[in-house]
Amino acid sequence: MMQHPSKLIAIIATERTGTNYFCDLVGKGLQLKQMWEIFHPHVPFGLTPEDIASGCNISIERVQKMSDIDRASLVRKNCSGMVTYLSGLEETSLFKIFPNHLNAKQVRRQILKNQKVQKVIVDRNVIDVYISELKAGHIQKWGHEDTSEIRVMIDFGRFEKWLQERRRWYSHALEILQSSGQDYIYYPYSKISSLSPEDLVRDFHSSLSSVGIEVESREGELENLLQKQDRSKSYSEKVNNWDEFQRQADRIQFDLKSSFLNQ
């Protein structure tokens, strides 16, 4: 029996990998139900009260009375119902899933092993991600803020621990997708950053078509796109102790050009 194409797309990534820009762009260029971090622990970004009520099987009046964090808790507890609801919508939907959104069992059962969900893995150079995360954490703002003038310090031990956790997240996802024979889309940040907005929309549209997902393009120009927060070029402009960090990386033969999956 032929399986119907997925109507729900999950962006498998971690913070600071360019997914805000990517999701904003493809949501404006393609006819998708554009969502964000629907399983975020503080705010279910992108879900309407109607979505939450339907996915969690409660009244919309009850949802409307809840605080953001209570809605987030409800959605995360009922992630199976939310995924089932979103998978059944007529319009193709897209959301992001990060390491801290759900527990490992929920991610594995409801998303990674769920063949009704199309997976897109967004990968990026690990040093770029870590520096971007440090800068955003420094000002406690994760978008719409220029961080070009901020310089940070990198503790190599903390970096190694962070990298181990993030690589475990990516490799676990990839292992499940490959072992279950699922088609997934691998999307490196280099493609997101190098293609023009119009070309990136066309490329992603083609990638979706290659796995059987057909969506229409939206008419009109792509406007008011999110801008890059950090315009500084070299690592020495971003990191105060870059020379020391580079020496420690060389000592353990760590490739500064590596991504999480090195594909």
Coordinates of C-alpha atoms in Angstrom, one line a residue:
M1 CA 0.0 0.0 0.0
M2 CA 1.5 3.3 -1.1
Q3 CA 2.1 5.8 1.8
H4 CA 0.7 9.2 1.4
P5 CA 3.2 12.1 1.4
S6 CA 3.8 13.9 4.7
K7 CA 1.7 17.0 5.5
L8 CA 3.9 17.9 8.5
I9 CA 7.6 18.9 8.2
A10 CA 9.9 18.9 11.2
I11 CA 13.1 21.0 11.1
I12 CA 15.6 19.0 13.2
A13 CA 18.3 21.4 14.4
T14 CA 19.6 23.2 17.4
E15 CA 19.6 26.9 18.3
R16 CA 21.6 29.4 16.2
T17 CA 21.7 27.3 13.0
G18 CA 19.8 29.8 10.9
T19 CA 16.4 28.2 11.3
N20 CA 14.6 31.5 12.1
Y21 CA 15.7 33.0 8.8
F22 CA 15.0 29.8 6.9
C23 CA 11.5 29.2 8.3
D24 CA 10.6 32.9 7.9
L25 CA 11.7 32.8 4.3
V26 CA 10.1 29.5 3.2
G27 CA 6.9 30.4 5.0
K28 CA 6.7 33.6 3.0
G29 CA 7.7 32.0 -0.3
L30 CA 5.7 28.8 -0.1
Q31 CA 2.1 28.0 0.9
L32 CA 2.9 26.4 4.2
K33 CA 1.3 26.7 7.7
Q34 CA 4.4 28.4 9.1
M35 CA 5.0 27.5 12.7
W36 CA 8.1 27.9 14.9
E37 CA 9.1 26.2 18.1
I38 CA 5.7 24.7 18.9
F39 CA 7.2 22.5 21.7
H40 CA 9.2 25.3 23.3
P41 CA 9.1 25.0 27.1
H42 CA 8.0 28.6 27.7
V43 CA 5.8 29.5 24.7
P44 CA 4.3 27.3 22.0
F45 CA 5.4 29.5 19.2
G46 CA 3.3 29.3 16.1
L47 CA 0.3 27.5 17.5
T48 CA -3.0 29.2 17.7
P49 CA -5.5 28.6 20.6
E50 CA -7.6 26.7 18.0
D51 CA -4.6 24.4 17.2
I52 CA -3.9 23.8 20.9
A53 CA -7.6 23.0 21.7
S54 CA -7.8 20.6 18.8
G55 CA -4.5 18.9 19.4
C56 CA -5.0 18.5 23.1
N57 CA -8.7 17.8 23.0
I58 CA -9.9 20.5 25.3
S59 CA -12.1 23.6 24.9
I60 CA -10.8 26.7 23.3
E61 CA -12.2 28.7 26.2
R62 CA -9.9 26.8 28.6
V63 CA -6.9 27.4 26.3
Q64 CA -7.6 31.1 26.0
K65 CA -7.6 31.5 29.8
M66 CA -4.1 29.9 30.1
S67 CA -0.8 31.7 30.4
D68 CA 1.9 31.1 27.8
I69 CA 3.9 28.7 30.0
D70 CA 0.8 26.7 30.9
R71 CA -0.1 26.4 27.2
A72 CA 3.5 25.3 26.5
S73 CA 3.3 22.6 29.3
L74 CA -0.1 21.4 28.0
V75 CA 1.3 21.1 24.4
R76 CA 4.4 19.2 25.5
K77 CA 2.4 16.8 27.6
N78 CA 0.1 16.1 24.7
C79 CA 2.7 16.1 21.9
S80 CA 1.3 12.9 20.4
G81 CA -2.1 14.5 20.0
M82 CA -0.6 17.7 18.6
V83 CA 1.5 15.8 16.0
T84 CA -1.6 13.7 15.0
Y85 CA -3.7 16.8 14.6
L86 CA -1.1 18.8 12.6
S87 CA -0.4 15.7 10.4
G88 CA -4.1 15.6 9.5
L89 CA -4.4 19.2 8.4
E90 CA -5.1 19.8 4.7
E91 CA -2.4 22.4 4.5
T92 CA 1.3 21.3 4.8
S93 CA 2.7 22.6 8.1
L94 CA 6.3 23.2 9.2
F95 CA 7.8 23.5 12.7
K96 CA 11.2 23.3 14.5
I97 CA 12.4 20.8 17.1
F98 CA 15.4 21.5 19.3
P99 CA 17.1 19.4 22.0
N100 CA 15.3 21.0 24.9
H101 CA 11.8 20.9 23.5
L102 CA 10.7 17.4 24.4
N103 CA 12.2 14.4 26.3
A104 CA 14.1 11.8 24.3
K105 CA 11.3 9.3 24.3
Q106 CA 8.8 11.8 22.9
V107 CA 11.1 12.9 20.2
R108 CA 11.9 9.3 19.2
R109 CA 8.3 8.0 19.2
Q110 CA 6.3 11.0 18.0
I111 CA 8.7 12.6 15.6
L112 CA 11.7 10.7 14.5
K113 CA 10.0 7.3 14.1
N114 CA 6.7 8.8 12.9
Q115 CA 6.7 8.4 9.1
K116 CA 3.8 10.9 8.8
V117 CA 6.4 13.6 9.6
Q118 CA 8.9 14.6 7.0
K119 CA 12.3 15.4 8.6
V120 CA 14.6 18.2 7.5
I121 CA 18.0 18.3 9.2
V122 CA 19.7 21.7 9.3
D123 CA 23.4 21.5 10.1
R124 CA 26.0 24.2 10.6
N125 CA 29.6 24.8 11.6
V126 CA 29.9 24.1 15.3
I127 CA 32.1 27.1 16.1
D128 CA 29.8 29.5 14.4
V129 CA 26.8 28.1 16.3
Y130 CA 28.6 28.2 19.7
I131 CA 29.8 31.8 19.2
S132 CA 26.4 32.9 18.1
E133 CA 24.8 31.2 21.1
L134 CA 27.3 32.9 23.5
K135 CA 26.6 36.3 22.0
A136 CA 22.8 35.9 22.1
G137 CA 23.1 34.7 25.7
H138 CA 25.2 37.7 26.6
I139 CA 22.4 40.1 25.7
Q140 CA 19.5 37.7 26.4
K141 CA 18.0 38.4 23.0
W142 CA 17.7 35.8 20.3
G143 CA 16.6 37.8 17.3
H144 CA 16.3 41.3 15.8
E145 CA 19.4 42.5 17.6
D146 CA 22.8 43.4 16.1
T147 CA 25.5 41.5 17.9
S148 CA 28.4 42.5 15.7
E149 CA 30.2 44.5 18.3
I150 CA 30.0 41.9 21.0
R151 CA 33.1 39.9 21.8
V152 CA 33.0 36.8 23.9
M153 CA 35.3 34.4 25.8
I154 CA 35.2 30.7 25.0
D155 CA 35.9 28.2 27.8
F156 CA 37.2 25.1 25.9
G157 CA 35.9 22.6 28.5
R158 CA 32.4 24.0 28.4
F159 CA 32.5 24.1 24.6
E160 CA 33.5 20.4 24.5
K161 CA 30.6 19.4 26.8
W162 CA 28.2 21.5 24.7
L163 CA 29.4 19.9 21.5
Q164 CA 29.2 16.4 22.8
E165 CA 25.5 17.0 23.8
R166 CA 24.6 18.6 20.5
R167 CA 26.4 15.9 18.4
R168 CA 24.6 13.2 20.3
W169 CA 21.3 14.9 19.4
Y170 CA 22.1 15.0 15.7
S171 CA 23.7 11.6 15.5
H172 CA 20.7 10.0 17.3
A173 CA 18.2 11.6 14.9
L174 CA 20.3 10.5 11.9
E175 CA 20.7 7.0 13.2
I176 CA 16.9 6.5 13.6
L177 CA 16.1 8.0 10.2
Q178 CA 18.6 5.8 8.4
S179 CA 17.9 2.6 10.3
S180 CA 14.1 3.0 9.6
G181 CA 14.8 3.7 5.9
Q182 CA 13.1 7.2 6.0
D183 CA 13.8 9.8 3.4
Y184 CA 15.1 12.9 5.0
I185 CA 16.3 16.3 3.7
Y186 CA 19.8 17.4 4.7
Y187 CA 20.2 21.1 4.6
P188 CA 23.6 22.7 5.5
Y189 CA 23.8 26.3 6.6
S190 CA 26.2 27.0 3.8
K191 CA 23.3 26.6 1.4
I192 CA 21.0 28.8 3.5
S193 CA 23.6 31.6 3.8
S194 CA 24.9 31.5 0.2
L195 CA 21.7 31.3 -1.9
S196 CA 19.6 34.4 -2.6
P197 CA 16.2 34.3 -0.9
E198 CA 14.4 33.5 -4.2
D199 CA 16.9 30.7 -5.0
L200 CA 16.7 29.3 -1.5
V201 CA 12.9 29.1 -1.8
R202 CA 13.1 27.4 -5.2
D203 CA 15.8 25.0 -3.9
F204 CA 13.7 24.0 -0.8
H205 CA 10.6 23.7 -3.0
S206 CA 12.5 21.2 -5.2
S207 CA 13.8 19.3 -2.1
L208 CA 10.2 18.9 -0.9
S209 CA 9.1 17.7 -4.3
S210 CA 11.9 15.1 -4.3
V211 CA 10.3 13.4 -1.2
G212 CA 6.8 13.7 -2.6
I213 CA 5.6 16.9 -0.9
E214 CA 4.0 19.3 -3.3
V215 CA 3.3 22.8 -2.2
E216 CA 2.4 25.9 -4.1
S217 CA 4.6 29.0 -4.3
R218 CA 3.2 32.3 -2.9
E219 CA 2.9 35.2 -5.3
G220 CA 4.7 38.5 -4.7
E221 CA 8.2 39.6 -3.7
L222 CA 9.9 38.3 -0.6
E223 CA 9.9 41.2 1.8
N224 CA 10.7 42.1 5.5
L225 CA 13.0 39.1 5.9
L226 CA 15.0 38.5 9.1
Q227 CA 18.5 39.9 8.9
K228 CA 21.8 38.4 10.1
Q229 CA 22.5 39.4 13.7
D230 CA 26.3 39.1 13.5
R231 CA 28.1 40.9 10.6
S232 CA 31.6 40.5 12.0
K233 CA 33.8 38.4 9.7
S234 CA 36.7 36.8 11.5
Y235 CA 36.7 34.7 14.7
S236 CA 39.3 37.1 16.2
E237 CA 36.7 39.8 15.9
K238 CA 34.1 37.7 17.7
V239 CA 36.2 36.0 20.4
N240 CA 38.6 37.7 22.8
N241 CA 40.6 34.6 23.5
W242 CA 40.5 33.2 20.0
D243 CA 44.3 32.4 19.8
E244 CA 44.1 30.4 23.1
F245 CA 41.0 28.5 21.9
Q246 CA 42.7 27.7 18.6
R247 CA 45.8 26.3 20.4
Q248 CA 43.6 24.0 22.5
A249 CA 41.7 22.9 19.4
D250 CA 45.0 22.1 17.6
R251 CA 46.2 20.2 20.7
I252 CA 43.3 17.6 20.3
Q253 CA 43.3 17.9 16.5
F254 CA 39.8 19.4 16.4
D255 CA 38.7 20.5 13.0
L256 CA 37.5 24.1 13.3
K257 CA 35.6 23.7 10.0
S258 CA 33.5 20.7 11.3
S259 CA 29.7 20.7 11.5
F260 CA 27.6 18.6 13.8
L261 CA 27.3 15.8 11.3
N262 CA 30.2 16.5 9.0
Q263 CA 28.2 15.6 5.9

